[in-house]
Amino acid sequence: MKPTEEVLQDLTQPSNISVHSDVALIGKVKSAIAADDKKRKENEDEPLRRKRDLAPIPQTELPRQFEVTLWDVLHTLARATALSWRGAGRGLAEHWGALKYTQALAGGRDSFLGLTDEGHRIADHYKSLQSGELGIGFALTLAEHLLRSRFPDHTVTIVPADTALRAGWALTSRDKGEKVKYRYRPQYFAEVWRPGEPSLTIPLACKGNHGDTATSAEQLASASAHAEAVHIGPWNETPSLLFSTQLPTNGGTMTVHALQAPGSGGWLFPAEVREPNLNDPPFQANVMPGIHPPTEGLVAPEPVRGCHVQAKDYAWFQESLAHTTAAGLMAFTGSGHATARHLTDRQGRKRFTGLEHAASMSIQDATHALSGTKYVGTDHVFRLNGPRVEAFSGVDEEVFRLLVRGDVEEYRALVHASRHVRPRLTFDKDWGGPVSVQADGSVLALRLLPGQDEAPRPVRGQSGCAG
């Protein structure tokens, strides 16, 4: 069993992943689509709508050997799942679920990431969960990189699609309102924005597997249907990004297979109705389900299943994206009431307005100064190979104060202005472990709990991350 201090050091060591995006991959995905369409027809299932025009992502935007650090990826995964309803945290705040992967992968500056013995043990029992969650972490890490490369003067934030869409649509049987009645949806949106300007919203479909390239081609075929289920702007013009992360269990190279669906849509240009006001309270809209094909002559075709953000809803949707992002940041601090103020009832406001209790989620009750900056958040203590370690998640104190009082406009101005100087990833000797600070002001840090012997102590039944 590796000493805990060595585990903490390894989390900030750079390594590499392979990225696959070329014409040959598109051919494999098209073959997978054809096979699935044939099977669906034989079973008399409804045919799926998919993104029609897929293209490789240029190497200038996404290098085929991409350097990552595991702690940054886990920070991205934790932030992305802070508002999820999956119960992956088993009674804890959702984002702590990312900590179970602190020893799942290993590599080096001159090598590629791969599953460790610990990673294999997780895969043996929770294969789908592991590949799905790590697939999210790596996909979103790559999506942020390529979009920042494509739009260097903008800020890029990741928004959970289900939470954002619930501000306008009833997605499942438990949601109040007229149901969308379609189970395909992108998992996330990437919002590309500058203060005071229209946002570009790009659906992201993220999947993962422990198989081979053929499995990833099948997943990308499915991802093309998930991405197609939300249109923003004109019919069939919403750009999308599709990812399938391959985590081989046979010692092969970890690879992210990625494609894009180009399009001129996705921009939330303000209509004549009104300009967005991001400081307005979150509004629960009731948008009619269905995506509207263009009118042919005098005949308006029947809508197809899915969610369509049309021009009249651009201002509201931009406000919804901003509030959902703010809610995710506040959930990351453990402040239930601050989270709730940025959500509607259908988005889960009531989940965060009850008693703030550590057994049900987290309590915002921790403050730490890291490299001269004060962060407000919550903590979690667990055993890592014997010794107790302390995890801390939070946000910059100034960011926290702005969002607690609902000043989303000022928060976005602050984050945008500091987007190049704020991010930091290091083993902080003063803190005593890995510290990741991202452009949105969030921080994820881990260290041996002060006041104990750093040497690992054998503890029966304790291995890896335990509550």
CSV table of N, CA, C and O in Angstrom, one decimal, residues 405-447:
chain,number,residue,atom,x,y,z
A,405,ARG,N,-25.4,37.1,-2.0
A,405,ARG,CA,-26.4,38.2,-2.1
A,405,ARG,C,-27.0,38.2,-3.5
A,405,ARG,O,-27.8,39.1,-3.8
A,406,GLY,N,-26.7,37.3,-4.4
A,406,GLY,CA,-27.4,37.2,-5.7
A,406,GLY,C,-26.8,38.1,-6.8
A,406,GLY,O,-27.5,38.3,-7.8
A,407,ASP,N,-25.6,38.6,-6.6
A,407,ASP,CA,-25.0,39.5,-7.6
A,407,ASP,C,-24.3,38.7,-8.7
A,407,ASP,O,-23.0,38.7,-8.7
A,408,VAL,N,-25.0,38.1,-9.6
A,408,VAL,CA,-24.4,37.2,-10.6
A,408,VAL,C,-23.6,38.1,-11.6
A,408,VAL,O,-22.6,37.6,-12.1
A,409,GLU,N,-24.2,39.2,-11.9
A,409,GLU,CA,-23.5,40.1,-12.9
A,409,GLU,C,-22.1,40.4,-12.5
A,409,GLU,O,-21.1,40.3,-13.2
A,410,GLU,N,-21.9,40.9,-11.2
A,410,GLU,CA,-20.6,41.3,-10.7
A,410,GLU,C,-19.7,40.0,-10.6
A,410,GLU,O,-18.5,40.1,-10.8
A,411,TYR,N,-20.3,38.9,-10.2
A,411,TYR,CA,-19.5,37.7,-10.1
A,411,TYR,C,-18.9,37.3,-11.5
A,411,TYR,O,-17.7,37.0,-11.6
A,412,ARG,N,-19.7,37.4,-12.5
A,412,ARG,CA,-19.2,37.1,-13.8
A,412,ARG,C,-18.1,38.1,-14.3
A,412,ARG,O,-17.1,37.7,-14.9
A,413,ALA,N,-18.3,39.3,-14.0
A,413,ALA,CA,-17.3,40.3,-14.3
A,413,ALA,C,-16.0,40.0,-13.6
A,413,ALA,O,-14.9,40.1,-14.2
A,414,LEU,N,-16.1,39.6,-12.3
A,414,LEU,CA,-14.8,39.3,-11.6
A,414,LEU,C,-14.2,38.1,-12.1
A,414,LEU,O,-12.9,38.1,-12.3
A,415,VAL,N,-14.9,37.0,-12.4
A,415,VAL,CA,-14.3,35.8,-12.9
A,415,VAL,C,-13.7,36.0,-14.3
A,415,VAL,O,-12.6,35.5,-14.6
A,416,HIS,N,-14.4,36.7,-15.1
A,416,HIS,CA,-13.9,37.0,-16.5
A,416,HIS,C,-12.6,37.7,-16.4
A,416,HIS,O,-11.6,37.4,-17.1
A,417,ALA,N,-12.5,38.8,-15.6
A,417,ALA,CA,-11.3,39.6,-15.5
A,417,ALA,C,-10.1,38.8,-15.0
A,417,ALA,O,-8.9,39.1,-15.3
A,418,SER,N,-10.3,37.8,-14.1
A,418,SER,CA,-9.2,37.1,-13.5
A,418,SER,C,-9.0,35.7,-14.1
A,418,SER,O,-8.3,34.9,-13.5
A,419,ARG,N,-9.6,35.4,-15.3
A,419,ARG,CA,-9.6,34.0,-15.8
A,419,ARG,C,-8.2,33.5,-16.2
A,419,ARG,O,-8.0,32.3,-16.2
A,420,HIS,N,-7.3,34.4,-16.5
A,420,HIS,CA,-5.9,34.0,-16.8
A,420,HIS,C,-5.0,33.9,-15.6
A,420,HIS,O,-4.0,33.2,-15.7
A,421,VAL,N,-5.3,34.6,-14.6
A,421,VAL,CA,-4.4,34.7,-13.4
A,421,VAL,C,-4.8,33.8,-12.2
A,421,VAL,O,-4.0,33.4,-11.4
A,422,ARG,N,-6.1,33.4,-12.2
A,422,ARG,CA,-6.6,32.7,-11.0
A,422,ARG,C,-6.2,31.2,-11.0
A,422,ARG,O,-5.8,30.7,-10.0
A,423,PRO,N,-6.3,30.5,-12.2
A,423,PRO,CA,-6.1,29.0,-12.1
A,423,PRO,C,-4.7,28.7,-11.6
A,423,PRO,O,-3.7,29.3,-11.9
A,424,ARG,N,-4.7,27.6,-10.7
A,424,ARG,CA,-3.4,27.2,-10.1
A,424,ARG,C,-3.5,25.8,-9.7
A,424,ARG,O,-4.6,25.3,-9.2
A,425,LEU,N,-2.5,25.0,-10.0
A,425,LEU,CA,-2.5,23.6,-9.5
A,425,LEU,C,-1.1,23.3,-9.0
A,425,LEU,O,-0.1,23.4,-9.7
A,426,THR,N,-1.0,22.9,-7.7
A,426,THR,CA,0.3,22.8,-7.1
A,426,THR,C,0.2,21.9,-5.9
A,426,THR,O,-0.9,21.6,-5.3
A,427,PHE,N,1.3,21.3,-5.4
A,427,PHE,CA,1.4,20.7,-4.1
A,427,PHE,C,1.8,21.8,-3.1
A,427,PHE,O,2.9,22.3,-3.1
A,428,ASP,N,0.8,22.3,-2.4
A,428,ASP,CA,1.1,23.5,-1.5
A,428,ASP,C,1.7,23.0,-0.2
A,428,ASP,O,1.0,22.4,0.6
A,429,LYS,N,2.9,23.4,0.0
A,429,LYS,CA,3.6,22.9,1.2
A,429,LYS,C,3.0,23.5,2.5
A,429,LYS,O,3.0,22.9,3.6
A,430,ASP,N,2.6,24.8,2.4
A,430,ASP,CA,2.0,25.4,3.6
A,430,ASP,C,0.6,24.7,4.0
A,430,ASP,O,0.3,24.5,5.1
A,431,TRP,N,-0.1,24.3,3.0
A,431,TRP,CA,-1.4,23.6,3.2
A,431,TRP,C,-1.1,22.2,3.6
A,431,TRP,O,-1.7,21.6,4.5
A,432,GLY,N,-0.1,21.5,2.8
A,432,GLY,CA,0.3,20.2,3.1
A,432,GLY,C,-0.3,19.2,2.1
A,432,GLY,O,-0.4,18.0,2.5
A,433,GLY,N,-0.6,19.6,0.9
A,433,GLY,CA,-1.1,18.7,-0.1
A,433,GLY,C,-1.5,19.3,-1.4
A,433,GLY,O,-1.2,20.5,-1.6
A,434,PRO,N,-2.2,18.6,-2.3
A,434,PRO,CA,-2.5,19.2,-3.6
A,434,PRO,C,-3.6,20.2,-3.5
A,434,PRO,O,-4.6,20.1,-2.7
A,435,VAL,N,-3.5,21.3,-4.2
A,435,VAL,CA,-4.5,22.4,-4.3
A,435,VAL,C,-4.7,22.7,-5.7
A,435,VAL,O,-3.8,23.0,-6.5
A,436,SER,N,-6.0,22.7,-6.1
A,436,SER,CA,-6.4,23.1,-7.4
A,436,SER,C,-7.3,24.3,-7.3
A,436,SER,O,-8.4,24.2,-6.6
A,437,VAL,N,-7.0,25.4,-8.0
A,437,VAL,CA,-7.9,26.5,-8.1
A,437,VAL,C,-8.2,26.7,-9.6
A,437,VAL,O,-7.3,26.8,-10.4
A,438,GLN,N,-9.5,26.8,-9.9
A,438,GLN,CA,-9.9,26.9,-11.3
A,438,GLN,C,-10.4,28.3,-11.6
A,438,GLN,O,-10.6,29.1,-10.6
A,439,ALA,N,-10.6,28.6,-12.8
A,439,ALA,CA,-11.0,30.0,-13.3
A,439,ALA,C,-12.2,30.5,-12.7
A,439,ALA,O,-12.4,31.7,-12.5
A,440,ASP,N,-13.2,29.6,-12.3
A,440,ASP,CA,-14.4,30.1,-11.7
A,440,ASP,C,-14.3,30.5,-10.2
A,440,ASP,O,-15.3,30.9,-9.6
A,441,GLY,N,-13.1,30.4,-9.7
A,441,GLY,CA,-12.9,30.8,-8.3
A,441,GLY,C,-13.0,29.6,-7.3
A,441,GLY,O,-12.9,29.8,-6.1
A,442,SER,N,-13.3,28.4,-7.8
A,442,SER,CA,-13.5,27.3,-6.9
A,442,SER,C,-12.1,26.7,-6.6
A,442,SER,O,-11.1,26.8,-7.4
A,443,VAL,N,-12.1,26.0,-5.4
A,443,VAL,CA,-10.8,25.4,-5.0
A,443,VAL,C,-11.1,24.0,-4.5
A,443,VAL,O,-12.2,23.7,-3.9
A,444,LEU,N,-10.3,23.0,-4.7
A,444,LEU,CA,-10.3,21.7,-4.2
A,444,LEU,C,-9.0,21.3,-3.6
A,444,LEU,O,-8.0,21.4,-4.4
A,445,ALA,N,-8.9,21.0,-2.3
A,445,ALA,CA,-7.6,20.8,-1.7
A,445,ALA,C,-7.7,19.5,-0.8
A,445,ALA,O,-8.8,19.2,-0.3
A,446,LEU,N,-6.6,18.9,-0.6
A,446,LEU,CA,-6.5,17.6,0.1
A,446,LEU,C,-5.2,17.6,0.9
A,446,LEU,O,-4.1,18.0,0.4
A,447,ARG,N,-5.2,17.1,2.2
A,447,ARG,CA,-4.0,17.0,3.0
A,447,ARG,C,-4.2,16.0,4.1
A,447,ARG,O,-5.3,15.6,4.4
